[in-house]
Amino acid sequence: MDEVSDRGDKGGKYAFSITLAEEFLNEMSRSGIGDGFSAAEVVHTLELPMMGPMELKVGLTITEVTFQMREEDQGRLHATVRAEGAVQVLGEVPMQPLPGAAHLRAEVLVAPHVELREDGSFAAVLDLVNCEMLSVTLERIAGVETTSIMQEQLGQLLISTIGGDLFQGLAAAMGTVGLELDSAVGSLLHMLGCSVGVANLEVLDGHLLLGIHGVDDLDGHARHVSGTGEAVSVTVASGVFPPLFQLLASGALGVDLPFEADFRSEHKQLSGRIRNTRLVEHPLIPDLRPGLHYSVVPRLRGEFLELVATEVWVELPFVPAPINRLSRLLGGAASLAPLKVRVPSTMTIPLHPELGTSMVVRISRVATVAEGITLTLESCTSA
């Protein structure tokens, strides 16, 4: 069973926290790359004795990227990048120094970066420009037998000469890789209670902890969840749900609704109250607004996530307490009626728009935790 953890909770409360397993990230990488994608071509000039300068051009196709999450790497991800490409000598008569495509493997340390910026944009990227190159290895040459020592030595000579510059040039050409969203998304995160700044990131053995900070007056705290296995767990602070409710309701109706919503997570259920907006805010004027109280239980049923109402009742101001108690008692009858909302538990996440790749995930677990709610997502792509 998942348990909340204080590990990774640094510098205030979180509106969202994510516990990302190493295997889930690698499944995202496999699904996003698909059959491979072409990277930028790199041109390198060699100074050869008695021959002068010689320009080499290498066009690479990235075929695989896998990650290791290790605490010893100090907040960076250990990435293994496999690529293949043809090496060409430029000049008046271009020639191929190798009989086939070179298959390369690079080991790098790359830092993830997540930030909600002042201009409202949002970024979740890998900083390739400042990555640390550990090694570049020639794994094989297409069309060359492993016993061909001469071709192997030639390939290894080329890699030892230009390998580091090759991948550093490739990284510089690619810049940052990941998700960069415009101010429309950033404005949405502001509405949901996220604060401007760099998210807290911590890389541990086998998983990564990400915390997106909330504003000071945000209700609740999205704590990290341990025991995710090969999945990803997303915890949402209770204070995110009132503005989310307003946003969804206004979007469905096309107008802003004059209502206030309260929300809190309790043992195995979600509770709250909906009231109309006060017309006059003054300490000498009593609050005479009625309130619609509700309690719902989230649960998974087959291919759907259900929100099942257990009680719905109206609280009236300035009436004897027994009347409100009776209203709540009658509201408990909602548990006997099929009052529920169902949404699909599976969804498709686009990963690389240019390649048209995506990943199918499903909600495998939903739970109310202290000050929020947690959803656990598993990959369906490999199933």
CSV table of C-alpha atoms in Angstrom, one decimal:
chain,number,residue,atom,x,y,z
A,1,MET,CA,0.0,0.0,0.0
A,2,ASP,CA,1.2,3.5,-0.8
A,3,GLU,CA,2.4,5.6,2.1
A,4,VAL,CA,3.0,9.4,2.2
A,5,SER,CA,6.6,10.4,2.8
A,6,ASP,CA,8.3,13.6,3.9
A,7,ARG,CA,11.3,12.7,1.7
A,8,GLY,CA,11.7,15.5,-0.9
A,9,ASP,CA,9.5,17.9,1.0
A,10,LYS,CA,11.7,21.0,1.0
A,11,GLY,CA,10.8,24.7,1.1
A,12,GLY,CA,7.1,24.9,1.8
A,13,LYS,CA,4.0,23.1,0.6
A,14,TYR,CA,3.3,21.6,-2.7
A,15,ALA,CA,0.3,22.0,-5.0
A,16,PHE,CA,1.4,18.9,-6.9
A,17,SER,CA,3.9,16.2,-6.1
A,18,ILE,CA,5.0,13.5,-8.5
A,19,THR,CA,6.9,10.3,-7.6
A,20,LEU,CA,8.3,9.0,-10.9
A,21,ALA,CA,9.7,5.5,-11.2
A,22,GLU,CA,12.7,4.8,-13.4
A,23,GLU,CA,10.9,2.1,-15.4
A,24,PHE,CA,8.0,4.4,-16.2
A,25,LEU,CA,10.3,7.1,-17.5
A,26,ASN,CA,12.0,4.6,-19.7
A,27,GLU,CA,8.7,3.4,-21.0
A,28,MET,CA,7.9,7.0,-21.9
A,29,SER,CA,11.2,7.3,-23.7
A,30,ARG,CA,10.6,4.1,-25.7
A,31,SER,CA,7.1,5.1,-26.6
A,32,GLY,CA,8.2,8.7,-27.5
A,33,ILE,CA,11.2,7.7,-29.7
A,34,GLY,CA,9.4,4.9,-31.5
A,35,ASP,CA,11.4,3.8,-34.5
A,36,GLY,CA,13.9,6.7,-34.0
A,37,PHE,CA,14.2,10.3,-34.9
A,38,SER,CA,16.8,12.3,-36.9
A,39,ALA,CA,18.9,14.6,-34.9
A,40,ALA,CA,20.9,17.6,-36.2
A,41,GLU,CA,23.9,16.9,-38.5
A,42,VAL,CA,27.3,17.6,-37.0
A,43,VAL,CA,30.3,18.8,-39.0
A,44,HIS,CA,33.8,18.4,-37.4
A,45,THR,CA,37.2,19.5,-38.8
A,46,LEU,CA,40.2,17.2,-38.2
A,47,GLU,CA,43.8,18.3,-38.4
A,48,LEU,CA,45.7,15.3,-39.9
A,49,PRO,CA,49.6,15.1,-40.2
A,50,MET,CA,50.8,15.8,-43.7
A,51,MET,CA,47.2,16.0,-44.9
A,52,GLY,CA,45.9,19.2,-43.3
A,53,PRO,CA,42.3,19.8,-42.3
A,54,MET,CA,39.6,17.3,-43.1
A,55,GLU,CA,35.9,17.9,-42.6
A,56,LEU,CA,33.7,15.0,-41.4
A,57,LYS,CA,29.9,15.1,-41.4
A,58,VAL,CA,27.8,12.8,-39.3
A,59,GLY,CA,24.1,12.6,-39.4
A,60,LEU,CA,22.6,10.7,-36.5
A,61,THR,CA,19.3,9.0,-35.8
A,62,ILE,CA,18.5,8.5,-32.1
A,63,THR,CA,17.2,5.0,-31.7
A,64,GLU,CA,17.1,4.6,-27.9
A,65,VAL,CA,17.5,6.6,-24.7
A,66,THR,CA,17.4,4.9,-21.3
A,67,PHE,CA,17.7,6.4,-17.9
A,68,GLN,CA,19.1,5.3,-14.6
A,69,MET,CA,18.1,7.1,-11.4
A,70,ARG,CA,20.9,7.0,-8.8
A,71,GLU,CA,21.2,9.1,-5.7
A,72,GLU,CA,25.0,9.3,-6.1
A,73,ASP,CA,24.6,11.4,-9.3
A,74,GLN,CA,23.5,14.4,-7.3
A,75,GLY,CA,20.2,15.4,-8.9
A,76,ARG,CA,21.1,14.3,-12.4
A,77,LEU,CA,19.9,11.4,-14.6
A,78,HIS,CA,22.4,8.9,-16.0
A,79,ALA,CA,21.3,8.6,-19.7
A,80,THR,CA,22.5,6.0,-22.2
A,81,VAL,CA,21.9,7.3,-25.7
A,82,ARG,CA,22.1,4.9,-28.7
A,83,ALA,CA,22.3,6.4,-32.2
A,84,GLU,CA,23.3,5.3,-35.7
A,85,GLY,CA,24.5,7.4,-38.7
A,86,ALA,CA,26.7,7.6,-41.7
A,87,VAL,CA,30.1,9.3,-41.5
A,88,GLN,CA,31.0,11.3,-44.6
A,89,VAL,CA,34.3,13.0,-45.6
A,90,LEU,CA,33.5,16.4,-47.2
A,91,GLY,CA,35.4,17.8,-50.0
A,92,GLU,CA,35.4,18.1,-53.8
A,93,VAL,CA,34.6,14.4,-53.9
A,94,PRO,CA,32.8,13.3,-50.7
A,95,MET,CA,33.5,9.8,-49.6
A,96,GLN,CA,32.4,7.3,-47.0
A,97,PRO,CA,35.3,6.2,-44.7
A,98,LEU,CA,33.2,3.4,-43.3
A,99,PRO,CA,31.4,0.7,-45.3
A,100,GLY,CA,28.1,1.2,-43.3
A,101,ALA,CA,26.4,3.2,-40.6
A,102,ALA,CA,28.2,3.5,-37.3
A,103,HIS,CA,26.2,2.4,-34.2
A,104,LEU,CA,27.2,4.5,-31.2
A,105,ARG,CA,26.5,4.5,-27.5
A,106,ALA,CA,27.0,7.6,-25.3
A,107,GLU,CA,26.8,7.8,-21.5
A,108,VAL,CA,25.9,11.2,-20.1
A,109,LEU,CA,24.7,12.9,-16.9
A,110,VAL,CA,21.9,15.3,-17.6
A,111,ALA,CA,20.0,17.5,-15.2
A,112,PRO,CA,16.2,17.7,-15.3
A,113,HIS,CA,14.6,21.2,-14.8
A,114,VAL,CA,11.0,22.1,-14.1
A,115,GLU,CA,9.9,25.7,-13.7
A,116,LEU,CA,6.8,27.9,-13.7
A,117,ARG,CA,8.2,31.2,-15.0
A,118,GLU,CA,7.2,34.8,-14.3
A,119,ASP,CA,5.8,35.2,-17.9
A,120,GLY,CA,3.4,32.4,-17.3
A,121,SER,CA,5.2,29.8,-19.4
A,122,PHE,CA,6.0,26.3,-18.0
A,123,ALA,CA,9.0,24.1,-18.8
A,124,ALA,CA,9.9,20.5,-17.9
A,125,VAL,CA,13.1,19.8,-19.8
A,126,LEU,CA,16.4,18.0,-19.8
A,127,ASP,CA,19.4,20.4,-20.1
A,128,LEU,CA,21.5,18.8,-22.8
A,129,VAL,CA,23.7,21.8,-23.4
A,130,ASN,CA,25.2,21.5,-19.9
A,131,CYS,CA,25.3,17.7,-19.7
A,132,GLU,CA,28.4,15.9,-18.6
A,133,MET,CA,29.8,13.5,-21.2
A,134,LEU,CA,31.1,10.2,-19.6
A,135,SER,CA,31.9,8.1,-22.6
A,136,VAL,CA,31.3,7.5,-26.3
A,137,THR,CA,31.6,3.9,-27.7
A,138,LEU,CA,31.4,2.5,-31.2
A,139,GLU,CA,29.3,-0.6,-30.7
A,140,ARG,CA,29.4,-1.9,-34.3
A,141,ILE,CA,29.6,-0.9,-38.0
A,142,ALA,CA,26.8,-2.0,-40.2
A,143,GLY,CA,28.0,-4.6,-42.8
A,144,VAL,CA,31.3,-5.2,-41.0
A,145,GLU,CA,32.1,-8.6,-39.5
A,146,THR,CA,33.3,-8.5,-35.9
A,147,THR,CA,36.5,-10.2,-37.1
A,148,SER,CA,37.4,-7.3,-39.3
A,149,ILE,CA,40.0,-5.8,-37.1
A,150,MET,CA,41.0,-3.0,-39.5
A,151,GLN,CA,37.5,-1.6,-39.9
A,152,GLU,CA,37.0,-1.8,-36.2
A,153,GLN,CA,40.2,0.1,-35.5
A,154,LEU,CA,39.3,2.7,-38.0
A,155,GLY,CA,35.9,3.2,-36.5
A,156,GLN,CA,37.3,3.4,-33.0
A,157,LEU,CA,39.9,5.9,-34.2
A,158,LEU,CA,37.2,8.1,-35.6
A,159,ILE,CA,35.2,7.9,-32.4
A,160,SER,CA,38.2,8.5,-30.1
A,161,THR,CA,39.0,11.6,-32.2
A,162,ILE,CA,35.5,13.2,-32.7
A,163,GLY,CA,33.2,11.2,-30.4
A,164,GLY,CA,33.1,13.7,-27.6
A,165,ASP,CA,32.8,16.7,-29.9
A,166,LEU,CA,30.2,14.8,-31.9
A,167,PHE,CA,27.8,14.3,-29.1
A,168,GLN,CA,28.5,17.7,-27.5
A,169,GLY,CA,27.7,19.3,-30.9
A,170,LEU,CA,24.6,17.2,-31.1
A,171,ALA,CA,23.5,18.3,-27.6
A,172,ALA,CA,24.2,22.0,-28.4
A,173,ALA,CA,22.1,21.7,-31.6
A,174,MET,CA,19.2,20.1,-29.7
A,175,GLY,CA,19.4,22.5,-26.7
A,176,THR,CA,16.8,21.3,-24.3
A,177,VAL,CA,14.5,18.4,-24.8
A,178,GLY,CA,11.2,18.0,-23.0
A,179,LEU,CA,8.0,20.0,-22.5
A,180,GLU,CA,7.7,23.8,-22.9
A,181,LEU,CA,4.3,25.3,-22.7
A,182,ASP,CA,3.1,28.8,-23.3
A,183,SER,CA,1.5,31.3,-20.9
A,184,ALA,CA,-2.0,29.8,-21.3
A,185,VAL,CA,-0.9,26.7,-19.4
A,186,GLY,CA,1.0,28.8,-16.9
A,187,SER,CA,-2.0,30.9,-16.2
A,188,LEU,CA,-4.0,27.7,-15.5
A,189,LEU,CA,-1.4,26.5,-13.0
A,190,HIS,CA,-1.5,30.0,-11.3
A,191,MET,CA,-5.3,29.6,-11.0
A,192,LEU,CA,-4.9,26.2,-9.5
A,193,GLY,CA,-2.6,27.6,-6.7
A,194,CYS,CA,0.9,27.0,-8.1
A,195,SER,CA,3.5,29.6,-7.3
A,196,VAL,CA,6.2,30.9,-9.7
A,197,GLY,CA,9.6,29.4,-9.4
A,198,VAL,CA,11.7,26.3,-9.9
A,199,ALA,CA,10.2,23.1,-8.8
A,200,ASN,CA,12.0,20.9,-6.2
A,201,LEU,CA,13.6,17.9,-7.7
A,202,GLU,CA,15.4,15.0,-6.0
A,203,VAL,CA,16.8,12.0,-7.7
A,204,LEU,CA,16.9,8.8,-5.6
A,205,ASP,CA,17.8,5.2,-6.3
A,206,GLY,CA,15.1,4.0,-8.8
A,207,HIS,CA,12.8,7.0,-8.7
A,208,LEU,CA,12.6,10.8,-8.9
A,209,LEU,CA,10.7,13.2,-6.6
A,210,LEU,CA,9.1,16.3,-8.1
A,211,GLY,CA,7.3,19.0,-6.1
A,212,ILE,CA,5.6,22.0,-7.7
A,213,HIS,CA,5.2,24.7,-5.0
A,214,GLY,CA,1.9,26.1,-4.0
A,215,VAL,CA,1.0,29.7,-3.0
A,216,ASP,CA,1.3,30.6,0.7
A,217,ASP,CA,-2.5,30.4,1.4
A,218,LEU,CA,-3.1,27.1,-0.5
A,219,ASP,CA,-5.1,24.6,1.6
A,220,GLY,CA,-3.5,21.2,2.0
A,221,HIS,CA,-0.1,19.9,1.0
A,222,ALA,CA,0.7,17.3,-1.8
A,223,ARG,CA,3.1,15.0,-0.1
A,224,HIS,CA,5.2,12.5,-2.0
A,225,VAL,CA,4.0,8.9,-2.0
A,226,SER,CA,6.4,6.0,-1.6
A,227,GLY,CA,6.1,2.4,-3.0
A,228,THR,CA,5.1,3.3,-6.6
A,229,GLY,CA,6.9,0.3,-8.1
A,230,GLU,CA,7.1,0.8,-11.9
A,231,ALA,CA,4.4,3.5,-12.0
A,232,VAL,CA,4.1,7.2,-11.4
A,233,SER,CA,2.0,8.7,-8.5
A,234,VAL,CA,0.6,12.1,-8.7
A,235,THR,CA,-0.7,13.8,-5.5
A,236,VAL,CA,-2.9,16.9,-5.7
A,237,ALA,CA,-3.3,19.2,-2.7
A,238,SER,CA,-6.9,19.7,-1.5
A,239,GLY,CA,-6.7,23.4,-2.2
A,240,VAL,CA,-6.3,22.8,-6.0
A,241,PHE,CA,-9.8,21.4,-6.3
A,242,PRO,CA,-12.0,24.5,-5.6
A,243,PRO,CA,-10.5,26.5,-8.5
A,244,LEU,CA,-10.5,23.4,-10.6
A,245,PHE,CA,-14.2,22.9,-10.0
A,246,GLN,CA,-14.9,26.6,-10.9
A,247,LEU,CA,-12.8,26.2,-14.1
A,248,LEU,CA,-14.6,23.0,-15.2
A,249,ALA,CA,-18.0,24.4,-14.4
A,250,SER,CA,-17.4,27.7,-16.1
A,251,GLY,CA,-16.0,25.9,-19.2
A,252,ALA,CA,-19.0,23.7,-19.4
A,253,LEU,CA,-21.5,26.6,-19.1
A,254,GLY,CA,-19.5,29.3,-20.9
A,255,VAL,CA,-19.9,31.8,-18.0
A,256,ASP,CA,-18.2,32.4,-14.6
A,257,LEU,CA,-20.3,31.0,-11.8
A,258,PRO,CA,-21.1,33.1,-8.7
A,259,PHE,CA,-20.2,30.3,-6.3
A,260,GLU,CA,-17.5,29.4,-3.8
A,261,ALA,CA,-16.4,25.9,-3.3
A,262,ASP,CA,-14.6,24.4,-0.3
A,263,PHE,CA,-12.9,21.0,-0.4
A,264,ARG,CA,-11.1,18.7,2.0
A,265,SER,CA,-9.9,15.1,2.0
A,266,GLU,CA,-11.0,12.9,4.8
A,267,HIS,CA,-10.7,9.2,5.6
A,268,LYS,CA,-11.5,7.4,2.3
A,269,GLN,CA,-13.7,10.2,1.1
A,270,LEU,CA,-13.8,13.8,-0.3
A,271,SER,CA,-16.0,16.4,1.3
A,272,GLY,CA,-16.9,20.0,0.6
A,273,ARG,CA,-19.4,22.8,0.5
A,274,ILE,CA,-20.7,25.0,-2.3
A,275,ARG,CA,-22.1,28.5,-1.5
A,276,ASN,CA,-23.0,31.5,-3.6
A,277,THR,CA,-20.5,34.4,-3.6
A,278,ARG,CA,-21.1,37.0,-0.9
A,279,LEU,CA,-22.4,40.3,-2.3
A,280,VAL,CA,-20.9,42.4,0.5
A,281,GLU,CA,-17.8,41.6,2.4
A,282,HIS,CA,-18.1,43.4,5.8
A,283,PRO,CA,-17.3,42.1,9.3
A,284,LEU,CA,-20.5,43.7,10.7
A,285,ILE,CA,-22.8,42.0,8.2
A,286,PRO,CA,-23.5,38.3,9.1
A,287,ASP,CA,-23.0,35.6,6.6
A,288,LEU,CA,-26.5,34.4,5.7
A,289,ARG,CA,-25.6,32.2,2.8
A,290,PRO,CA,-27.0,28.6,2.7
A,291,GLY,CA,-24.5,25.9,1.9
A,292,LEU,CA,-24.7,22.7,-0.1
A,293,HIS,CA,-22.6,20.0,1.6
A,294,TYR,CA,-21.5,16.9,-0.1
A,295,SER,CA,-19.3,13.8,0.4
A,296,VAL,CA,-18.1,11.6,-2.4
A,297,VAL,CA,-15.9,8.4,-2.4
A,298,PRO,CA,-13.5,7.9,-5.4
A,299,ARG,CA,-13.2,4.3,-6.6
A,300,LEU,CA,-12.1,2.3,-9.6
A,301,ARG,CA,-14.7,0.1,-11.3
A,302,GLY,CA,-13.5,-1.8,-14.4
A,303,GLU,CA,-12.5,0.8,-17.0
A,304,PHE,CA,-13.9,3.8,-15.1
A,305,LEU,CA,-13.0,6.1,-12.3
A,306,GLU,CA,-16.2,6.8,-10.3
A,307,LEU,CA,-17.0,9.5,-7.8
A,308,VAL,CA,-19.9,8.2,-5.7
A,309,ALA,CA,-22.0,10.5,-3.6
A,310,THR,CA,-22.5,9.3,0.0
A,311,GLU,CA,-24.4,12.4,1.3
A,312,VAL,CA,-25.8,15.7,-0.1
A,313,TRP,CA,-27.5,18.1,2.2
A,314,VAL,CA,-28.3,21.8,2.7
A,315,GLU,CA,-27.2,23.8,5.6
A,316,LEU,CA,-29.4,26.8,6.4
A,317,PRO,CA,-28.4,29.9,8.4
A,318,PHE,CA,-30.2,31.0,11.5
A,319,VAL,CA,-32.4,27.9,11.9
A,320,PRO,CA,-32.5,25.6,14.9
A,321,ALA,CA,-29.7,23.1,14.9
A,322,PRO,CA,-32.0,20.0,14.7
A,323,ILE,CA,-33.3,21.2,11.3
A,324,ASN,CA,-29.8,21.1,9.9
A,325,ARG,CA,-29.2,17.7,11.5
A,326,LEU,CA,-32.3,16.4,10.0
A,327,SER,CA,-31.2,17.8,6.6
A,328,ARG,CA,-27.9,15.9,6.9
A,329,LEU,CA,-29.7,12.7,8.0
A,330,LEU,CA,-31.9,12.9,4.9
A,331,GLY,CA,-28.9,13.8,2.8
A,332,GLY,CA,-27.3,10.5,3.8
A,333,ALA,CA,-30.0,8.8,1.7
A,334,ALA,CA,-27.8,9.7,-1.3
A,335,SER,CA,-25.7,6.7,-0.5
A,336,LEU,CA,-28.8,4.5,-1.4
A,337,ALA,CA,-29.3,6.1,-4.8
A,338,PRO,CA,-27.0,5.8,-7.8
A,339,LEU,CA,-25.6,9.3,-7.7
A,340,LYS,CA,-22.2,9.0,-9.3
A,341,VAL,CA,-20.0,10.5,-12.0
A,342,ARG,CA,-17.9,8.2,-14.2
A,343,VAL,CA,-14.9,9.0,-16.3
A,344,PRO,CA,-12.6,6.6,-18.3
A,345,SER,CA,-9.6,5.3,-16.3
A,346,THR,CA,-7.4,5.1,-19.4
A,347,MET,CA,-6.0,8.0,-21.4
A,348,THR,CA,-3.6,8.7,-24.2
A,349,ILE,CA,-0.7,11.1,-23.6
A,350,PRO,CA,1.0,12.6,-26.7
A,351,LEU,CA,4.8,12.5,-26.3
A,352,HIS,CA,6.4,13.6,-29.6
A,353,PRO,CA,4.0,15.6,-31.9
A,354,GLU,CA,6.4,15.5,-34.9
A,355,LEU,CA,6.7,11.7,-34.7
A,356,GLY,CA,3.1,11.2,-33.8
A,357,THR,CA,4.1,9.0,-30.8
A,358,SER,CA,2.0,8.6,-27.7
A,359,MET,CA,1.6,6.5,-24.6
A,360,VAL,CA,-1.5,4.9,-23.1
A,361,VAL,CA,-1.8,5.0,-19.3
A,362,ARG,CA,-4.4,3.9,-16.9
A,363,ILE,CA,-5.3,4.9,-13.4
A,364,SER,CA,-4.5,1.8,-11.3
A,365,ARG,CA,-5.1,3.3,-7.9
A,366,VAL,CA,-6.9,6.2,-6.3
A,367,ALA,CA,-6.7,7.1,-2.7
A,368,THR,CA,-7.4,10.0,-0.4
A,369,VAL,CA,-4.4,11.0,1.7
A,370,ALA,CA,-3.7,13.6,4.3
A,371,GLU,CA,-4.5,17.0,2.7
A,372,GLY,CA,-5.0,15.7,-0.8
A,373,ILE,CA,-5.7,12.9,-3.2
A,374,THR,CA,-3.3,10.5,-5.0
A,375,LEU,CA,-3.6,8.9,-8.4
A,376,THR,CA,-1.3,6.1,-9.5
A,377,LEU,CA,-0.7,5.8,-13.2
A,378,GLU,CA,0.6,2.7,-15.0
A,379,SER,CA,1.6,2.2,-18.6
A,380,CYS,CA,-0.6,0.2,-20.9
A,381,THR,CA,1.6,0.7,-24.0
A,382,SER,CA,3.7,-2.5,-23.5
A,383,ALA,CA,0.7,-4.5,-22.5
